[in-house]
Coordinates of C-alpha atoms in Angstrom, one line a residue:
M1 CA 0.3 -0.4 0.3
S2 CA 1.2 3.9 -0.6
L3 CA 1.3 5.4 2.3
Y4 CA -2.0 7.3 1.5
E5 CA -4.1 3.9 1.1
D6 CA -1.5 2.6 4.8
L7 CA -3.1 5.4 6.4
K8 CA -7.0 5.3 5.6
W9 CA -7.4 2.2 5.3
R10 CA -5.8 2.3 9.6
G11 CA -8.1 5.5 10.4
L12 CA -6.2 8.1 11.2
I13 CA -7.3 10.5 7.7
K14 CA -10.4 12.9 9.1
D15 CA -10.1 16.0 8.3
V16 CA -8.4 17.6 5.4
A17 CA -7.7 21.2 4.3
G18 CA -8.4 21.0 0.8
E19 CA -8.9 18.4 -1.6
E20 CA -8.5 14.9 -0.7
S21 CA -7.2 13.9 -3.9
E22 CA -4.9 16.8 -3.8
L23 CA -3.3 15.5 0.1
Q24 CA -3.0 11.7 -1.6
K25 CA -0.8 13.3 -4.3
I26 CA 1.7 14.8 -1.6
L27 CA 1.6 12.2 0.6
D28 CA 2.7 9.7 -1.6
G29 CA 5.3 13.1 -3.2
K30 CA 8.3 13.6 -3.1
P31 CA 9.7 13.9 0.7
F32 CA 8.7 16.9 2.7
S33 CA 8.6 18.9 5.2
F34 CA 5.4 18.9 8.3
Y35 CA 5.2 19.6 12.1
W36 CA 3.0 18.5 14.9
G37 CA 3.3 20.3 18.1
T38 CA 2.6 20.1 21.9
D39 CA 2.5 22.3 24.6
P40 CA 4.2 22.3 27.5
T41 CA 1.6 21.6 30.1
A42 CA 3.7 19.1 31.9
D43 CA 7.1 17.5 31.4
S44 CA 6.2 14.5 29.9
L45 CA 3.7 13.4 27.3
H46 CA 1.2 11.1 27.9
I47 CA 0.1 8.3 26.3
G48 CA -3.1 10.2 24.8
H49 CA -0.4 11.9 22.7
Y50 CA 1.2 8.8 21.6
S51 CA -0.9 8.1 18.3
S52 CA 0.1 11.8 16.8
L53 CA 4.2 10.4 17.8
C54 CA 2.6 7.0 15.9
M55 CA 1.6 9.3 12.9
A56 CA 5.4 11.6 13.0
K57 CA 7.3 8.6 12.8
R58 CA 4.8 6.3 9.6
L59 CA 5.5 9.8 7.9
A60 CA 9.6 10.0 8.6
N61 CA 8.9 6.0 8.1
A62 CA 7.8 7.0 4.1
G63 CA 10.7 9.6 3.3
H64 CA 9.1 12.8 5.3
H65 CA 10.5 15.0 7.5
P66 CA 9.1 15.5 10.6
V67 CA 9.7 19.0 12.7
L68 CA 8.0 19.1 16.1
L69 CA 7.1 22.1 17.8
C70 CA 7.2 22.5 21.9
G71 CA 5.2 25.0 22.1
G72 CA 7.2 27.3 24.8
A73 CA 5.5 30.9 23.6
T74 CA 2.0 29.0 23.5
G75 CA 2.2 26.7 26.7
R76 CA 2.5 30.4 28.6
I77 CA -1.3 31.2 27.2
G78 CA -2.6 27.8 27.3
D79 CA -4.9 26.4 24.8
P80 CA -8.9 27.3 25.2
R81 CA -9.8 24.6 27.1
P82 CA -13.6 23.8 26.0
T83 CA -15.1 24.3 29.8
A84 CA -13.0 26.7 31.5
E85 CA -9.8 29.0 31.2
R86 CA -6.4 27.0 31.6
E87 CA -4.1 27.5 34.3
I88 CA -1.3 29.6 33.5
I89 CA 1.9 28.4 34.7
S90 CA 5.0 29.1 35.8
E91 CA 7.8 30.6 33.7
E92 CA 10.0 28.1 35.6
V93 CA 7.6 25.2 35.3
V94 CA 7.4 25.9 31.7
N95 CA 11.1 26.0 30.9
N96 CA 11.8 22.9 32.7
N97 CA 8.3 21.0 31.4
I98 CA 9.7 21.9 27.8
K99 CA 13.7 19.9 28.2
G100 CA 11.1 17.0 29.1
L101 CA 9.4 16.8 26.2
Q102 CA 12.3 17.8 23.4
A103 CA 14.1 14.8 25.2
Q104 CA 10.8 12.6 25.0
V105 CA 10.3 13.6 21.6
S106 CA 13.9 12.7 20.0
K107 CA 14.5 9.3 21.6
I108 CA 10.6 8.1 20.8
V109 CA 10.5 9.9 17.4
P110 CA 14.9 10.2 16.5
S111 CA 14.6 11.8 13.1
A112 CA 12.2 14.4 14.6
E113 CA 13.3 18.1 14.7
V114 CA 12.3 19.6 17.9
V115 CA 11.9 23.6 17.5
D116 CA 10.5 26.1 20.4
N117 CA 7.8 29.0 19.0
Y118 CA 9.1 31.0 21.9
D119 CA 12.4 31.8 19.7
W120 CA 10.6 33.3 17.2
L121 CA 7.6 34.7 19.0
K122 CA 9.4 35.9 22.2
D123 CA 10.5 39.1 20.3
Y124 CA 8.1 39.6 18.3
T125 CA 5.9 43.0 19.8
F126 CA 2.3 42.7 20.1
L127 CA 1.7 46.0 17.8
N128 CA 4.0 44.3 15.1
F129 CA 2.2 41.4 15.2
L130 CA -1.4 42.4 15.0
R131 CA -0.1 44.4 11.9
D132 CA 1.7 42.1 10.5
V133 CA -1.4 38.6 11.2
G134 CA -3.6 40.2 13.6
K135 CA -5.1 41.7 9.9
Y136 CA -5.3 38.7 8.4
I137 CA -8.0 37.1 10.0
N138 CA -11.6 38.4 10.8
V139 CA -13.0 37.9 14.2
N140 CA -16.3 36.8 12.4
Y141 CA -14.0 33.9 11.1
M142 CA -12.5 33.1 14.9
L143 CA -16.3 33.5 16.6
D144 CA -16.9 30.4 13.8
K145 CA -14.9 28.1 15.6
D146 CA -15.7 24.7 17.6
I147 CA -14.1 26.0 19.9
I148 CA -14.4 29.3 20.7
R149 CA -18.3 29.4 20.4
R150 CA -18.5 26.6 22.9
R151 CA -16.7 29.3 25.4
L152 CA -18.8 32.3 24.3
E153 CA -21.8 31.3 26.8
N154 CA -19.1 31.5 29.6
G155 CA -16.6 33.9 28.8
I156 CA -12.8 33.8 27.3
T157 CA -10.6 35.9 27.8
Y158 CA -8.4 37.9 25.2
A159 CA -5.2 36.1 26.2
E160 CA -7.4 32.4 25.2
F161 CA -8.9 33.9 21.8
S162 CA -5.2 34.9 20.1
Y163 CA -3.8 31.4 20.8
M164 CA -5.6 30.8 17.7
L165 CA -3.9 33.5 15.9
M166 CA -0.6 32.6 17.8
Q167 CA -0.5 29.0 16.5
G168 CA -1.5 29.7 13.3
Y169 CA 1.2 32.2 13.0
D170 CA 3.6 29.2 13.9
F171 CA 2.8 27.4 10.9
V172 CA 3.8 31.0 8.5
H173 CA 7.1 30.8 10.0
L174 CA 7.3 27.5 9.8
Y175 CA 6.6 26.9 6.5
Q176 CA 9.4 30.4 5.5
E177 CA 12.0 29.1 7.7
K178 CA 12.0 24.2 8.1
N179 CA 9.8 24.5 4.6
C180 CA 6.9 22.9 6.4
I181 CA 4.3 22.7 4.0
M182 CA 1.9 20.6 6.2
E183 CA 0.6 20.3 9.7
V184 CA -1.5 17.5 11.4
A185 CA -2.9 17.2 14.5
G186 CA -6.1 15.5 16.3
S187 CA -8.8 16.4 15.5
D188 CA -9.8 18.7 18.5
Q189 CA -6.8 21.2 16.7
W190 CA -8.8 21.5 12.9
G191 CA -9.8 25.3 13.9
N192 CA -5.8 26.2 14.5
I193 CA -4.7 24.7 11.5
T194 CA -6.8 26.0 9.2
T195 CA -6.1 28.9 10.8
G196 CA -2.8 28.8 10.1
V197 CA -3.3 27.7 6.2
D198 CA -5.6 30.5 5.6
L199 CA -2.6 32.5 7.0
I200 CA 0.4 30.9 4.6
R201 CA -2.2 31.6 1.6
K202 CA -3.3 35.1 2.9
M203 CA 0.5 35.9 3.9
L204 CA 2.4 34.5 1.4
D205 CA 0.1 33.6 -1.3
K206 CA 1.8 30.0 -1.4
P207 CA -0.9 27.0 -0.7
A208 CA -0.5 24.6 2.6
Y209 CA -2.0 21.7 3.5
A210 CA -3.1 19.7 6.6
F211 CA -4.8 17.1 8.0
T212 CA -6.3 16.0 11.0
M213 CA -6.6 12.2 12.5
P214 CA -9.5 10.7 14.9
L215 CA -9.8 11.6 18.7
I216 CA -8.6 7.7 19.9
L217 CA -11.3 6.9 22.6
D218 CA -11.8 3.8 25.1
A219 CA -14.8 2.1 24.7
T220 CA -16.9 3.6 27.2
G221 CA -16.9 7.1 24.9
K222 CA -13.7 8.7 27.5
K223 CA -10.7 9.9 25.6
F224 CA -7.9 7.2 25.0
G225 CA -5.4 6.8 28.3
K226 CA -7.5 8.0 30.9
S227 CA -7.2 5.6 33.4
E228 CA -9.3 6.6 37.2
G229 CA -8.9 10.9 35.9
N230 CA -4.7 10.0 35.5
A231 CA -2.4 10.7 32.9
L232 CA -0.5 7.4 31.5
W233 CA 2.8 9.6 30.9
L234 CA 5.6 8.0 28.2
D235 CA 8.1 8.8 31.2
K236 CA 8.8 5.5 32.7
N237 CA 9.5 7.1 36.1
K238 CA 5.8 8.0 36.1
T239 CA 4.2 5.2 35.0
S240 CA 6.1 2.2 34.9
A241 CA 6.6 0.2 31.4
Y242 CA 4.2 -2.3 33.4
E243 CA 1.7 -0.1 34.2
I244 CA 1.3 0.8 30.5
Y245 CA 1.3 -2.6 29.2
Q246 CA -1.6 -3.5 31.8
Y247 CA -3.7 -1.0 30.6
L248 CA -3.4 -2.2 26.8
I249 CA -3.4 -5.5 28.6
N250 CA -6.7 -5.0 29.4
S251 CA -8.3 -2.6 26.2
D252 CA -11.6 -4.1 25.4
D253 CA -12.5 -7.0 22.7
S254 CA -14.6 -4.0 20.5
K255 CA -11.8 -1.7 20.2
V256 CA -8.5 -3.2 19.6
I257 CA -7.8 -3.9 16.7
E258 CA -8.4 -0.3 15.9
Y259 CA -5.8 0.7 18.3
L260 CA -4.0 -2.1 16.7
K261 CA -4.2 -0.2 13.9
V262 CA -3.5 3.4 15.2
F263 CA -0.7 2.5 17.7
T264 CA 1.7 -0.6 15.9
F265 CA 3.8 -0.5 13.1
L266 CA 2.6 -4.0 12.1
S267 CA 1.6 -4.9 8.7
R268 CA -2.1 -4.6 7.5
A269 CA -1.5 -9.1 6.8
E270 CA 0.2 -8.6 10.1
I271 CA -2.9 -7.2 11.8
E272 CA -5.2 -8.9 9.8
K273 CA -4.1 -12.7 11.4
I274 CA -4.7 -11.5 14.7
E275 CA -8.0 -10.0 13.9
A276 CA -8.5 -13.7 13.0
E277 CA -7.0 -15.1 15.1
Q278 CA -8.9 -13.1 17.7
K279 CA -12.3 -13.7 16.3
A280 CA -11.5 -18.1 16.4
A281 CA -10.0 -17.4 20.0
P282 CA -11.1 -14.6 22.1
E283 CA -10.3 -16.1 25.1
T284 CA -6.2 -16.0 24.2
R285 CA -6.9 -12.3 24.2
I286 CA -4.1 -12.3 21.1
A287 CA -4.9 -9.0 20.0
Q288 CA -4.8 -7.4 23.4
K289 CA -1.3 -9.1 24.2
T290 CA 0.5 -7.8 20.8
L291 CA -1.2 -4.2 21.6
A292 CA 0.6 -4.0 24.4
W293 CA 3.6 -5.6 24.0
E294 CA 4.6 -3.7 20.8
V295 CA 3.0 -0.4 22.3
V296 CA 5.9 -0.6 25.4
K297 CA 8.6 -2.2 23.0
D298 CA 8.2 1.0 21.3
L299 CA 8.2 3.5 24.0
H300 CA 11.0 2.3 26.3
G301 CA 12.7 -1.1 24.5
K302 CA 12.2 -4.9 24.1
E303 CA 13.8 -5.3 27.5
E304 CA 11.5 -3.6 29.4
A305 CA 8.4 -4.9 27.0
D306 CA 9.3 -8.8 27.9
N307 CA 9.9 -7.7 31.8
A308 CA 6.5 -6.2 31.7
V309 CA 5.0 -9.5 30.9
L310 CA 7.1 -11.7 33.0
V311 CA 5.8 -9.1 35.8
S312 CA 2.4 -10.0 34.4
Q313 CA 2.5 -13.5 34.0
K314 CA 3.8 -13.7 37.6
L315 CA 1.6 -11.6 39.2
F316 CA -1.1 -13.4 38.2
A317 CA 0.0 -16.6 39.4
G318 CA 1.0 -15.0 43.1
D319 CA 5.0 -15.2 42.3
F320 CA 7.0 -12.8 43.6
K321 CA 9.7 -14.5 43.3
G322 CA 13.0 -11.8 41.2
L323 CA 10.2 -9.3 41.5
S324 CA 12.0 -6.1 42.4
V325 CA 9.1 -4.3 45.1
K326 CA 8.5 -1.3 42.0
D327 CA 7.1 -3.7 39.7
I328 CA 4.4 -5.0 42.0
L329 CA 3.9 -1.9 43.8
S330 CA 3.5 -1.2 40.3
G331 CA 1.7 -4.3 39.8
M332 CA -0.9 -4.0 42.5
K333 CA -2.0 0.0 42.6
G334 CA -4.9 0.1 44.5
V335 CA -4.5 -2.4 46.5
P336 CA -5.9 -2.4 50.0
S337 CA -2.8 -1.3 52.1
F338 CA -2.1 -1.2 56.1
K339 CA 1.3 -0.4 58.4
F340 CA 3.3 -3.0 59.5
E341 CA 4.4 -2.0 63.1
G342 CA 5.9 -4.8 64.2
D343 CA 5.9 -8.8 64.6
K344 CA 2.5 -10.6 64.8
N345 CA 0.4 -13.3 64.9
I346 CA -1.1 -14.1 61.2
V347 CA -4.3 -14.7 62.8
D348 CA -4.1 -11.4 65.0
L349 CA -2.7 -9.6 61.3
L350 CA -6.3 -10.9 59.4
V351 CA -8.3 -9.7 62.1
D352 CA -6.9 -6.4 63.0
N353 CA -6.4 -5.1 59.4
K354 CA -10.0 -6.3 58.2
I355 CA -8.8 -9.1 55.9
A356 CA -10.8 -11.4 58.4
S357 CA -14.0 -10.3 60.1
S358 CA -13.2 -12.6 63.1
K359 CA -10.8 -14.8 64.5
R360 CA -13.2 -17.7 63.5
E361 CA -12.8 -17.0 59.7
A362 CA -9.4 -16.5 59.8
R363 CA -9.0 -19.7 60.8
E364 CA -10.5 -20.8 58.6
F365 CA -9.2 -19.1 56.2
I366 CA -5.3 -20.3 57.2
T367 CA -6.5 -23.8 57.4
G368 CA -7.9 -24.0 54.4
N369 CA -5.1 -23.3 52.6
A370 CA -6.5 -19.5 51.5
V371 CA -3.9 -17.3 52.7
S372 CA -0.7 -16.8 51.4
V373 CA 2.5 -14.4 52.6
N374 CA 4.5 -13.6 49.5
G375 CA 3.7 -16.1 47.5
E376 CA 3.8 -19.0 49.9
T377 CA 0.8 -20.6 51.3
V378 CA 0.1 -20.2 55.3
N379 CA -1.6 -23.1 57.1
S380 CA -0.4 -23.3 60.5
L381 CA -1.8 -21.1 62.9
E382 CA 1.0 -19.8 65.1
T383 CA 2.6 -18.7 62.3
V384 CA 3.7 -15.7 63.4
I385 CA 4.7 -12.0 60.7
T386 CA 8.0 -10.6 61.1
K387 CA 9.8 -7.8 59.9
D388 CA 12.6 -9.5 58.3
M389 CA 9.3 -11.4 56.1
A390 CA 9.7 -8.0 54.1
L391 CA 10.7 -8.0 50.4
E392 CA 13.8 -6.0 49.9
G393 CA 13.0 -4.6 53.9
K394 CA 9.4 -3.1 52.6
I395 CA 6.6 -5.1 52.1
I396 CA 4.6 -8.0 53.1
I397 CA 2.1 -9.5 50.7
I398 CA -1.1 -11.0 52.4
R399 CA -3.5 -12.6 49.2
R400 CA -6.6 -14.2 50.6
G401 CA -8.5 -16.4 48.9
K402 CA -7.1 -16.5 45.3
K403 CA -7.5 -12.2 44.2
K404 CA -8.1 -10.5 47.1
Y405 CA -4.5 -8.9 47.9
F406 CA -3.2 -6.8 50.7
I407 CA -0.4 -5.0 51.4
A408 CA 1.6 -4.2 54.3
E409 CA 4.2 -1.6 54.7
V410 CA 7.1 -1.7 57.0

């Protein structure tokens, strides 16, 4: 398949600025430069950004040149949100975030040229910006953009309202200085993208191209990667490789093939083979396992992906040998925990920490081989749990039955 055909098959082209036939010619033609941008609202990208990074890699693999913009200037203002104004973050935090994002992008998309719009906007005077840029965009045009219309009822500040002009000018600057003829972004950026295309046409009398990718959602309709209100970071010091793996391996059957198309670089033949195997034997979860391994491999390397598989298998089996406390805690996030103050008989430990409702019930669990400590079955009522049992001197893991885990923090 050509690049255009591959992107269409994967469902990665939503809105197109201009004729789609022209976009096809550009994508499948001579090498060109394109850009994708993000603001430094944190010092790491999250899994929601990953589809855009994958898109940048797809175009780069086809011979095109990616320019990834880190919005040091636009990040100081804040892209309008649908509901309320973003909090202004300090310059110190912005600068720290920029360093983190630049290092991360360079690792994930090695061929990318990373730029910062603060470099060309910091010395642009307000008066000159209005004369050079503002006069080309009609206010009615801006008011007609979806994100602006949605904010008018509750109000929008002039700073947020101006964001569209700033991002539009980024496209003009990169067109002139980096020969970027195309912008690629998520569908929520459509208004900002088309403003850039219009500015290039009006200011430079040149054609520019752009397309958006559809927003990736989970089976409940929420943004992909939002786990209990917390982002899944691409920085493994913030979100472990195992946590990313575990999130993806739990993908819904109705969405997993879509995710394979969007988030992996497997070929059409490979994905269709996996899809057929999944339909024939859904209990194997071959699609989910492949998705999780491929994404972690791409983000953190094969060794981390293989280790995530091992951790997953061991935790499922209740086998903690060879696992670090960090891996265990990543895999058992959300498990009830309590402070372990000192040596205690197993019966008292279960009752005092509500693992059993009474001493009678605790004894029944123990004599019925339903209690284990650090993966080892405890069946003696005389067993004393000591601090020496703590893994790495930090935690003791108690399991009651097949699935109920508790963590004693030493």
